[in-house]
Amino acid sequence: MNGITLLQPQKIVFGTGCIQTLVEDYKKLGYQRLFVLTAPPILPLIEAPLAELRKAGVSIEVFQNILAEPTVNDFKTILQVARDFKADSVVGIGGGSVLDVTKLVAAFLNSDQQVEDCFGTGFIKTKGLWFACLPTTAGTGSEVSPNAILLDERDHLKKGIVSPYLIADAAYVDPKLTWTVPAKVTADTGMDALTHCIEAYTNKFAHPSVDIYALQGIRLIAANLERAVKNGQDQEAREALAFGSLYGGLCLGPVNTAAVHALSYPLGGEFHIPHGLSNAILLPSVMKFNMPANVKRHAEVAIALGCQPGVNDEETAQRGVDFIYRLAAAVGIPDKLTALGIPQTAVDGMAKAAMQVQRLLKNNPREVTEQDAKAIYNSLY
């Protein structure tokens, strides 16, 4: 059996209303200057907890202007605000972009390193400030992963920073924070979480210790995503999705994602398509491409999705791909890149850009050449 390293937050709290646990925990830590990153729609949900912390004597600076696809320059602006405030701790309450910026603010606030010098794996030198993550989507799983993504304006490509120092000190997964998420965002982020689980399970570096997270995440998301999209107040479905997203996040550190994510980066970098939507539209096509490399694993994914077994693994695996097509359509994901405003003339450039994401392509069960990338993109026209 291959060796593996599992890095997770020291504390993971899950449960509807568990934001209150953060308040109690924080008051015991003794920090005095809290920098909170969030987004405007979240503010009404966190007013009471922040008021309680202020009442306990904590100075709080709230930054809420994080764009959906933050750039290196966006990050540097936010980092300066946190430095000027003299933060001694950081909390992120939001979607994946908010949480990724939170991690990086904590890591770089007292550092002399530049963020653009740390793209890749293992380049951050030391642990930064104490920080906690509370996801408001289900989702990126960023609250428990060692990854953070920024858009590098120099070449219009989304790039990842991976480091054990980007793992939160604590993660509080409160499904109640997802109740007001719009149906479209629920669909996009839910498909993103499902992609994490499927790519982790079919990954070249898949491992039994991560398989249990991946399969359970697939089961939970497949059975509940459509329900949550149709009724955002369905508490049971929201809790299941939040748990499924958490499982997906726990897969990211040890084995990470693969070709779906690599091919999605140019969609976000050049055309500013939301990360989850980019993954969702690519997922079934990449699964179809990868199936010959590991039919058995793809058949097991299909069973976890709720498909009936076929006469052999090939048929079962194909049923899994068909299920993803149906689920994507049911939650409003388009099946053509033209629906996202991406012209077919962009395919060659996107394929070339995707080839730069070897950090993820090396995990794919089947080698992806530039011609393969073009063929996958072209199949979506």
CSV table of C-alpha atoms in Angstrom, one decimal:
chain,number,residue,atom,x,y,z
A,1,MET,CA,0.0,0.0,0.0
A,2,ASN,CA,1.3,3.5,-0.9
A,3,GLY,CA,2.1,5.8,2.0
A,4,ILE,CA,0.0,8.9,2.5
A,5,THR,CA,0.0,12.0,4.7
A,6,LEU,CA,-3.3,13.3,6.0
A,7,LEU,CA,-3.3,16.9,7.1
A,8,GLN,CA,-6.5,18.4,8.6
A,9,PRO,CA,-7.5,21.2,10.8
A,10,GLN,CA,-6.9,20.6,14.5
A,11,LYS,CA,-10.6,21.1,15.1
A,12,ILE,CA,-13.5,20.5,12.7
A,13,VAL,CA,-17.0,21.3,14.0
A,14,PHE,CA,-20.1,20.3,12.0
A,15,GLY,CA,-23.7,21.1,12.7
A,16,THR,CA,-26.5,23.6,12.1
A,17,GLY,CA,-25.9,26.6,14.3
A,18,CYS,CA,-22.3,25.8,15.1
A,19,ILE,CA,-21.1,29.3,14.3
A,20,GLN,CA,-21.9,29.9,18.0
A,21,THR,CA,-19.1,27.3,18.9
A,22,LEU,CA,-16.7,29.6,17.0
A,23,VAL,CA,-17.7,32.5,19.3
A,24,GLU,CA,-17.1,30.5,22.4
A,25,ASP,CA,-13.8,29.0,21.2
A,26,TYR,CA,-12.5,32.4,20.0
A,27,LYS,CA,-13.2,34.1,23.4
A,28,LYS,CA,-11.0,31.5,25.1
A,29,LEU,CA,-8.0,32.0,22.7
A,30,GLY,CA,-7.2,35.5,23.9
A,31,TYR,CA,-6.8,37.2,20.6
A,32,GLN,CA,-7.8,40.9,20.4
A,33,ARG,CA,-7.8,42.0,16.8
A,34,LEU,CA,-9.9,39.9,14.4
A,35,PHE,CA,-9.9,40.4,10.7
A,36,VAL,CA,-13.1,39.0,9.2
A,37,LEU,CA,-13.4,38.3,5.4
A,38,THR,CA,-16.9,37.7,4.1
A,39,ALA,CA,-19.4,38.9,1.4
A,40,PRO,CA,-22.3,41.3,1.6
A,41,PRO,CA,-25.1,38.6,1.5
A,42,ILE,CA,-23.5,36.9,4.5
A,43,LEU,CA,-23.4,40.0,6.8
A,44,PRO,CA,-27.0,39.6,8.2
A,45,LEU,CA,-26.2,36.0,9.1
A,46,ILE,CA,-23.2,36.9,11.2
A,47,GLU,CA,-24.2,40.2,12.8
A,48,ALA,CA,-25.1,38.6,16.2
A,49,PRO,CA,-21.9,36.5,16.6
A,50,LEU,CA,-19.7,39.5,15.7
A,51,ALA,CA,-21.6,41.7,18.1
A,52,GLU,CA,-21.0,39.1,20.9
A,53,LEU,CA,-17.3,39.1,20.2
A,54,ARG,CA,-17.2,42.9,20.2
A,55,LYS,CA,-19.0,42.9,23.5
A,56,ALA,CA,-16.3,40.6,24.8
A,57,GLY,CA,-13.7,43.3,23.9
A,58,VAL,CA,-12.5,42.1,20.5
A,59,SER,CA,-11.7,44.7,17.9
A,60,ILE,CA,-13.1,43.5,14.5
A,61,GLU,CA,-12.4,44.7,11.0
A,62,VAL,CA,-14.8,43.3,8.4
A,63,PHE,CA,-13.7,43.1,4.7
A,64,GLN,CA,-16.5,42.2,2.4
A,65,ASN,CA,-15.4,43.2,-1.1
A,66,ILE,CA,-13.9,40.0,-2.4
A,67,LEU,CA,-14.6,39.3,-6.1
A,68,ALA,CA,-15.7,35.8,-7.2
A,69,GLU,CA,-12.3,35.2,-8.9
A,70,PRO,CA,-9.8,37.2,-6.8
A,71,THR,CA,-6.5,38.2,-8.5
A,72,VAL,CA,-3.0,38.5,-7.1
A,73,ASN,CA,-3.5,42.3,-7.0
A,74,ASP,CA,-6.9,41.9,-5.3
A,75,PHE,CA,-5.2,39.8,-2.6
A,76,LYS,CA,-2.4,42.3,-2.1
A,77,THR,CA,-4.9,45.1,-1.6
A,78,ILE,CA,-6.7,43.0,1.1
A,79,LEU,CA,-3.5,42.0,2.7
A,80,GLN,CA,-2.5,45.7,3.2
A,81,VAL,CA,-5.9,46.4,4.8
A,82,ALA,CA,-5.3,43.5,7.3
A,83,ARG,CA,-1.7,44.8,8.0
A,84,ASP,CA,-3.0,48.3,8.6
A,85,PHE,CA,-5.5,46.9,11.0
A,86,LYS,CA,-2.7,45.0,12.8
A,87,ALA,CA,-4.7,41.8,12.8
A,88,ASP,CA,-3.6,39.0,15.2
A,89,SER,CA,-6.2,36.5,13.9
A,90,VAL,CA,-8.3,35.9,10.8
A,91,VAL,CA,-11.7,34.3,10.1
A,92,GLY,CA,-13.2,33.7,6.7
A,93,ILE,CA,-17.0,33.3,6.3
A,94,GLY,CA,-17.9,32.7,2.7
A,95,GLY,CA,-17.5,30.7,-0.4
A,96,GLY,CA,-14.3,29.3,-1.8
A,97,SER,CA,-12.8,32.6,-2.9
A,98,VAL,CA,-13.3,34.2,0.5
A,99,LEU,CA,-11.8,31.2,2.3
A,100,ASP,CA,-8.8,31.0,-0.1
A,101,VAL,CA,-8.0,34.7,0.5
A,102,THR,CA,-8.5,34.2,4.3
A,103,LYS,CA,-5.8,31.5,4.3
A,104,LEU,CA,-3.4,33.6,2.3
A,105,VAL,CA,-3.9,36.7,4.5
A,106,ALA,CA,-3.1,34.6,7.6
A,107,ALA,CA,-0.1,33.1,5.9
A,108,PHE,CA,1.4,36.3,4.5
A,109,LEU,CA,0.5,39.1,7.0
A,110,ASN,CA,3.8,38.9,8.9
A,111,SER,CA,5.8,37.3,6.0
A,112,ASP,CA,8.4,38.8,3.8
A,113,GLN,CA,7.5,36.4,1.0
A,114,GLN,CA,5.6,37.5,-2.1
A,115,VAL,CA,2.5,35.5,-2.9
A,116,GLU,CA,3.4,35.2,-6.6
A,117,ASP,CA,6.6,33.4,-5.6
A,118,CYS,CA,4.7,30.7,-3.8
A,119,PHE,CA,2.5,29.2,-6.6
A,120,GLY,CA,3.0,25.5,-6.6
A,121,THR,CA,3.5,23.1,-3.6
A,122,GLY,CA,5.4,23.7,-0.5
A,123,PHE,CA,6.9,27.2,-1.0
A,124,ILE,CA,5.4,29.0,2.1
A,125,LYS,CA,8.2,29.1,4.7
A,126,THR,CA,6.4,29.4,8.0
A,127,LYS,CA,3.0,29.2,9.8
A,128,GLY,CA,1.2,32.5,9.9
A,129,LEU,CA,-1.6,33.9,12.1
A,130,TRP,CA,-4.3,31.7,13.7
A,131,PHE,CA,-7.3,31.4,11.4
A,132,ALA,CA,-10.6,29.7,11.0
A,133,CYS,CA,-12.9,29.0,8.1
A,134,LEU,CA,-16.7,28.9,7.9
A,135,PRO,CA,-18.0,27.9,4.4
A,136,THR,CA,-21.2,29.4,3.2
A,137,THR,CA,-21.5,27.2,0.1
A,138,ALA,CA,-21.3,23.4,-0.3
A,139,GLY,CA,-18.8,23.8,-2.0
A,140,THR,CA,-15.1,24.0,-2.5
A,141,GLY,CA,-14.1,22.2,0.7
A,142,SER,CA,-11.5,24.9,1.1
A,143,GLU,CA,-12.2,25.0,4.8
A,144,VAL,CA,-10.3,21.8,5.3
A,145,SER,CA,-7.8,21.8,2.4
A,146,PRO,CA,-4.2,23.0,2.1
A,147,ASN,CA,-5.0,24.7,-1.2
A,148,ALA,CA,-5.7,28.4,-2.2
A,149,ILE,CA,-6.3,29.6,-5.7
A,150,LEU,CA,-5.7,33.1,-7.2
A,151,LEU,CA,-6.0,34.5,-10.7
A,152,ASP,CA,-2.5,35.5,-11.9
A,153,GLU,CA,-3.1,38.5,-14.2
A,154,ARG,CA,0.3,38.1,-15.9
A,155,ASP,CA,-1.0,35.1,-17.9
A,156,HIS,CA,-4.7,35.1,-17.2
A,157,LEU,CA,-4.5,31.7,-15.5
A,158,LYS,CA,-5.8,30.6,-12.2
A,159,LYS,CA,-3.0,29.1,-10.1
A,160,GLY,CA,-2.8,27.2,-6.9
A,161,ILE,CA,-0.7,27.5,-3.7
A,162,VAL,CA,-0.5,24.3,-1.7
A,163,SER,CA,1.0,24.3,1.8
A,164,PRO,CA,0.4,22.6,5.1
A,165,TYR,CA,0.5,26.2,6.5
A,166,LEU,CA,-2.8,26.9,4.6
A,167,ILE,CA,-4.7,24.4,6.7
A,168,ALA,CA,-7.1,26.2,9.0
A,169,ASP,CA,-6.6,26.0,12.8
A,170,ALA,CA,-10.3,25.3,13.0
A,171,ALA,CA,-13.2,24.7,10.5
A,172,TYR,CA,-16.8,25.3,11.5
A,173,VAL,CA,-19.2,23.8,8.9
A,174,ASP,CA,-22.6,25.3,9.7
A,175,PRO,CA,-25.2,24.2,7.1
A,176,LYS,CA,-27.5,27.1,8.2
A,177,LEU,CA,-25.1,29.5,6.5
A,178,THR,CA,-26.0,27.9,3.2
A,179,TRP,CA,-29.8,28.2,3.4
A,180,THR,CA,-29.9,31.5,1.6
A,181,VAL,CA,-27.5,30.5,-1.2
A,182,PRO,CA,-29.3,31.0,-4.6
A,183,ALA,CA,-30.3,27.9,-6.6
A,184,LYS,CA,-27.7,28.5,-9.3
A,185,VAL,CA,-24.8,28.9,-6.8
A,186,THR,CA,-26.1,25.8,-5.0
A,187,ALA,CA,-25.9,23.8,-8.3
A,188,ASP,CA,-22.5,25.1,-9.3
A,189,THR,CA,-20.8,24.6,-6.0
A,190,GLY,CA,-22.5,21.2,-5.4
A,191,MET,CA,-21.2,20.0,-8.7
A,192,ASP,CA,-17.8,21.3,-7.7
A,193,ALA,CA,-17.9,19.2,-4.5
A,194,LEU,CA,-19.0,16.2,-6.4
A,195,THR,CA,-16.1,16.6,-8.8
A,196,HIS,CA,-13.7,16.7,-5.9
A,197,CYS,CA,-15.0,13.4,-4.7
A,198,ILE,CA,-15.1,11.7,-8.1
A,199,GLU,CA,-11.6,12.9,-9.1
A,200,ALA,CA,-10.2,11.8,-5.7
A,201,TYR,CA,-11.6,8.3,-6.1
A,202,THR,CA,-10.5,7.8,-9.7
A,203,ASN,CA,-7.2,9.6,-9.2
A,204,LYS,CA,-3.8,7.9,-10.0
A,205,PHE,CA,-2.9,8.5,-6.3
A,206,ALA,CA,-6.2,7.3,-4.8
A,207,HIS,CA,-5.8,5.8,-1.4
A,208,PRO,CA,-8.0,3.7,0.9
A,209,SER,CA,-7.9,6.3,3.7
A,210,VAL,CA,-9.3,8.9,1.3
A,211,ASP,CA,-11.6,6.6,-0.6
A,212,ILE,CA,-14.0,6.4,2.3
A,213,TYR,CA,-14.4,10.2,2.2
A,214,ALA,CA,-14.8,10.3,-1.6
A,215,LEU,CA,-17.4,7.6,-1.8
A,216,GLN,CA,-19.5,8.9,1.1
A,217,GLY,CA,-19.3,12.4,-0.4
A,218,ILE,CA,-20.5,11.1,-3.8
A,219,ARG,CA,-23.4,9.3,-2.1
A,220,LEU,CA,-24.5,12.4,-0.1
A,221,ILE,CA,-24.2,14.9,-3.0
A,222,ALA,CA,-25.8,12.7,-5.7
A,223,ALA,CA,-28.8,12.0,-3.5
A,224,ASN,CA,-29.4,15.6,-2.3
A,225,LEU,CA,-28.2,18.2,-4.8
A,226,GLU,CA,-31.3,18.4,-6.9
A,227,ARG,CA,-33.4,18.6,-3.7
A,228,ALA,CA,-31.4,21.5,-2.3
A,229,VAL,CA,-31.5,23.4,-5.7
A,230,LYS,CA,-35.3,23.1,-5.9
A,231,ASN,CA,-35.8,24.0,-2.2
A,232,GLY,CA,-33.0,25.9,-0.5
A,233,GLN,CA,-34.8,25.6,2.9
A,234,ASP,CA,-34.7,21.8,2.8
A,235,GLN,CA,-32.6,21.4,6.0
A,236,GLU,CA,-31.9,17.7,5.5
A,237,ALA,CA,-30.6,18.2,1.9
A,238,ARG,CA,-28.5,21.3,3.0
A,239,GLU,CA,-26.9,19.3,5.8
A,240,ALA,CA,-26.2,16.4,3.5
A,241,LEU,CA,-24.6,18.7,0.9
A,242,ALA,CA,-22.5,20.5,3.5
A,243,PHE,CA,-21.2,17.1,4.8
A,244,GLY,CA,-20.5,15.9,1.2
A,245,SER,CA,-18.6,19.1,0.5
A,246,LEU,CA,-16.6,18.6,3.7
A,247,TYR,CA,-15.7,15.1,2.6
A,248,GLY,CA,-14.6,16.4,-0.8
A,249,GLY,CA,-12.4,19.0,0.9
A,250,LEU,CA,-10.8,16.2,3.0
A,251,CYS,CA,-9.8,14.5,-0.3
A,252,LEU,CA,-8.0,17.6,-1.6
A,253,GLY,CA,-4.9,17.5,0.5
A,254,PRO,CA,-3.8,13.9,0.3
A,255,VAL,CA,-4.7,13.1,-3.4
A,256,ASN,CA,-6.1,16.3,-4.9
A,257,THR,CA,-8.0,16.7,-8.1
A,258,ALA,CA,-7.1,16.0,-11.8
A,259,ALA,CA,-8.0,16.8,-15.4
A,260,VAL,CA,-11.5,18.3,-14.7
A,261,HIS,CA,-9.9,21.0,-12.6
A,262,ALA,CA,-6.9,21.5,-14.8
A,263,LEU,CA,-9.1,22.0,-17.9
A,264,SER,CA,-11.5,24.3,-15.9
A,265,TYR,CA,-8.8,26.8,-15.0
A,266,PRO,CA,-8.6,28.4,-18.4
A,267,LEU,CA,-12.4,28.9,-18.4
A,268,GLY,CA,-12.1,30.8,-15.1
A,269,GLY,CA,-8.8,32.6,-16.0
A,270,GLU,CA,-9.7,33.9,-19.4
A,271,PHE,CA,-13.5,34.0,-19.4
A,272,HIS,CA,-14.2,34.4,-15.7
A,273,ILE,CA,-16.6,31.4,-15.6
A,274,PRO,CA,-17.3,30.5,-11.9
A,275,HIS,CA,-15.1,27.6,-10.8
A,276,GLY,CA,-17.9,25.2,-9.9
A,277,LEU,CA,-19.7,25.8,-13.2
A,278,SER,CA,-16.5,25.2,-15.1
A,279,ASN,CA,-16.0,21.9,-13.4
A,280,ALA,CA,-19.7,20.9,-13.8
A,281,ILE,CA,-19.7,21.4,-17.6
A,282,LEU,CA,-16.4,19.4,-18.0
A,283,LEU,CA,-17.0,16.6,-15.5
A,284,PRO,CA,-19.0,14.1,-17.6
A,285,SER,CA,-16.7,14.5,-20.7
A,286,VAL,CA,-13.6,14.0,-18.7
A,287,MET,CA,-15.1,11.0,-16.9
A,288,LYS,CA,-15.9,9.5,-20.3
A,289,PHE,CA,-12.3,10.2,-21.4
A,290,ASN,CA,-10.8,8.6,-18.2
A,291,MET,CA,-13.1,5.5,-18.1
A,292,PRO,CA,-10.8,3.2,-20.1
A,293,ALA,CA,-7.9,3.9,-17.7
A,294,ASN,CA,-9.8,2.5,-14.7
A,295,VAL,CA,-13.2,1.0,-15.6
A,296,LYS,CA,-13.6,-0.6,-12.2
A,297,ARG,CA,-13.2,2.6,-10.2
A,298,HIS,CA,-15.6,4.4,-12.5
A,299,ALA,CA,-18.1,1.6,-12.0
A,300,GLU,CA,-17.8,2.0,-8.3
A,301,VAL,CA,-18.4,5.7,-8.6
A,302,ALA,CA,-21.6,4.9,-10.6
A,303,ILE,CA,-22.8,2.6,-7.8
A,304,ALA,CA,-22.1,5.4,-5.2
A,305,LEU,CA,-24.1,7.8,-7.5
A,306,GLY,CA,-27.1,5.4,-7.1
A,307,CYS,CA,-26.9,3.7,-10.4
A,308,GLN,CA,-27.9,0.1,-10.9
A,309,PRO,CA,-25.1,-2.3,-11.8
A,310,GLY,CA,-24.9,-3.2,-15.5
A,311,VAL,CA,-23.9,-6.6,-17.0
A,312,ASN,CA,-20.2,-5.5,-16.7
A,313,ASP,CA,-18.0,-2.7,-15.3
A,314,GLU,CA,-18.0,-0.9,-18.6
A,315,GLU,CA,-21.8,-0.7,-18.7
A,316,THR,CA,-22.0,0.3,-15.0
A,317,ALA,CA,-19.3,3.0,-15.5
A,318,GLN,CA,-21.2,4.4,-18.5
A,319,ARG,CA,-24.4,4.6,-16.4
A,320,GLY,CA,-22.4,6.8,-14.0
A,321,VAL,CA,-21.5,9.2,-16.8
A,322,ASP,CA,-25.1,9.2,-18.0
A,323,PHE,CA,-26.2,10.0,-14.4
A,324,ILE,CA,-23.9,13.0,-14.3
A,325,TYR,CA,-25.3,14.3,-17.6
A,326,ARG,CA,-28.8,14.0,-16.2
A,327,LEU,CA,-28.0,15.5,-12.8
A,328,ALA,CA,-26.2,18.5,-14.4
A,329,ALA,CA,-29.2,19.1,-16.7
A,330,ALA,CA,-31.7,18.8,-13.8
A,331,VAL,CA,-29.9,21.5,-11.8
A,332,GLY,CA,-29.5,23.8,-14.8
A,333,ILE,CA,-25.9,23.3,-15.9
A,334,PRO,CA,-25.6,23.9,-19.6
A,335,ASP,CA,-24.0,21.2,-21.8
A,336,LYS,CA,-22.3,23.5,-24.3
A,337,LEU,CA,-19.4,26.0,-23.9
A,338,THR,CA,-21.2,28.3,-26.3
A,339,ALA,CA,-23.8,28.8,-23.5
A,340,LEU,CA,-21.1,30.3,-21.4
A,341,GLY,CA,-20.0,32.7,-24.2
A,342,ILE,CA,-16.8,30.8,-25.0
A,343,PRO,CA,-16.2,30.7,-28.8
A,344,GLN,CA,-14.8,27.5,-30.3
A,345,THR,CA,-11.9,29.6,-31.6
A,346,ALA,CA,-10.7,29.8,-28.0
A,347,VAL,CA,-10.1,26.0,-27.8
A,348,ASP,CA,-6.5,26.0,-28.9
A,349,GLY,CA,-5.5,28.6,-26.4
A,350,MET,CA,-7.4,27.0,-23.6
A,351,ALA,CA,-5.8,23.6,-24.3
A,352,LYS,CA,-2.3,25.2,-24.2
A,353,ALA,CA,-3.1,26.9,-20.9
A,354,ALA,CA,-4.5,23.7,-19.4
A,355,MET,CA,-1.2,22.0,-20.2
A,356,GLN,CA,0.5,24.3,-17.7
A,357,VAL,CA,-1.5,22.8,-14.8
A,358,GLN,CA,0.7,19.7,-14.5
A,359,ARG,CA,0.3,20.0,-10.7
A,360,LEU,CA,-3.2,18.4,-11.3
A,361,LEU,CA,-2.8,16.7,-14.7
A,362,LYS,CA,-0.1,14.4,-13.2
A,363,ASN,CA,-2.9,12.9,-10.9
A,364,ASN,CA,-5.2,12.0,-13.8
A,365,PRO,CA,-5.7,8.3,-14.4
A,366,ARG,CA,-5.1,8.7,-18.1
A,367,GLU,CA,-2.4,11.0,-19.7
A,368,VAL,CA,-3.9,14.1,-21.2
A,369,THR,CA,-2.1,15.6,-24.2
A,370,GLU,CA,-2.8,19.0,-25.7
A,371,GLN,CA,-4.7,17.2,-28.5
A,372,ASP,CA,-6.8,15.3,-25.9
A,373,ALA,CA,-7.6,18.6,-24.2
A,374,LYS,CA,-8.7,20.1,-27.5
A,375,ALA,CA,-10.9,17.1,-28.2
A,376,ILE,CA,-12.5,17.3,-24.8
A,377,TYR,CA,-13.2,21.0,-25.2
A,378,ASN,CA,-14.5,20.5,-28.8
A,379,SER,CA,-16.9,17.8,-27.6
A,380,LEU,CA,-18.7,20.5,-25.7
A,381,TYR,CA,-19.7,22.4,-28.9
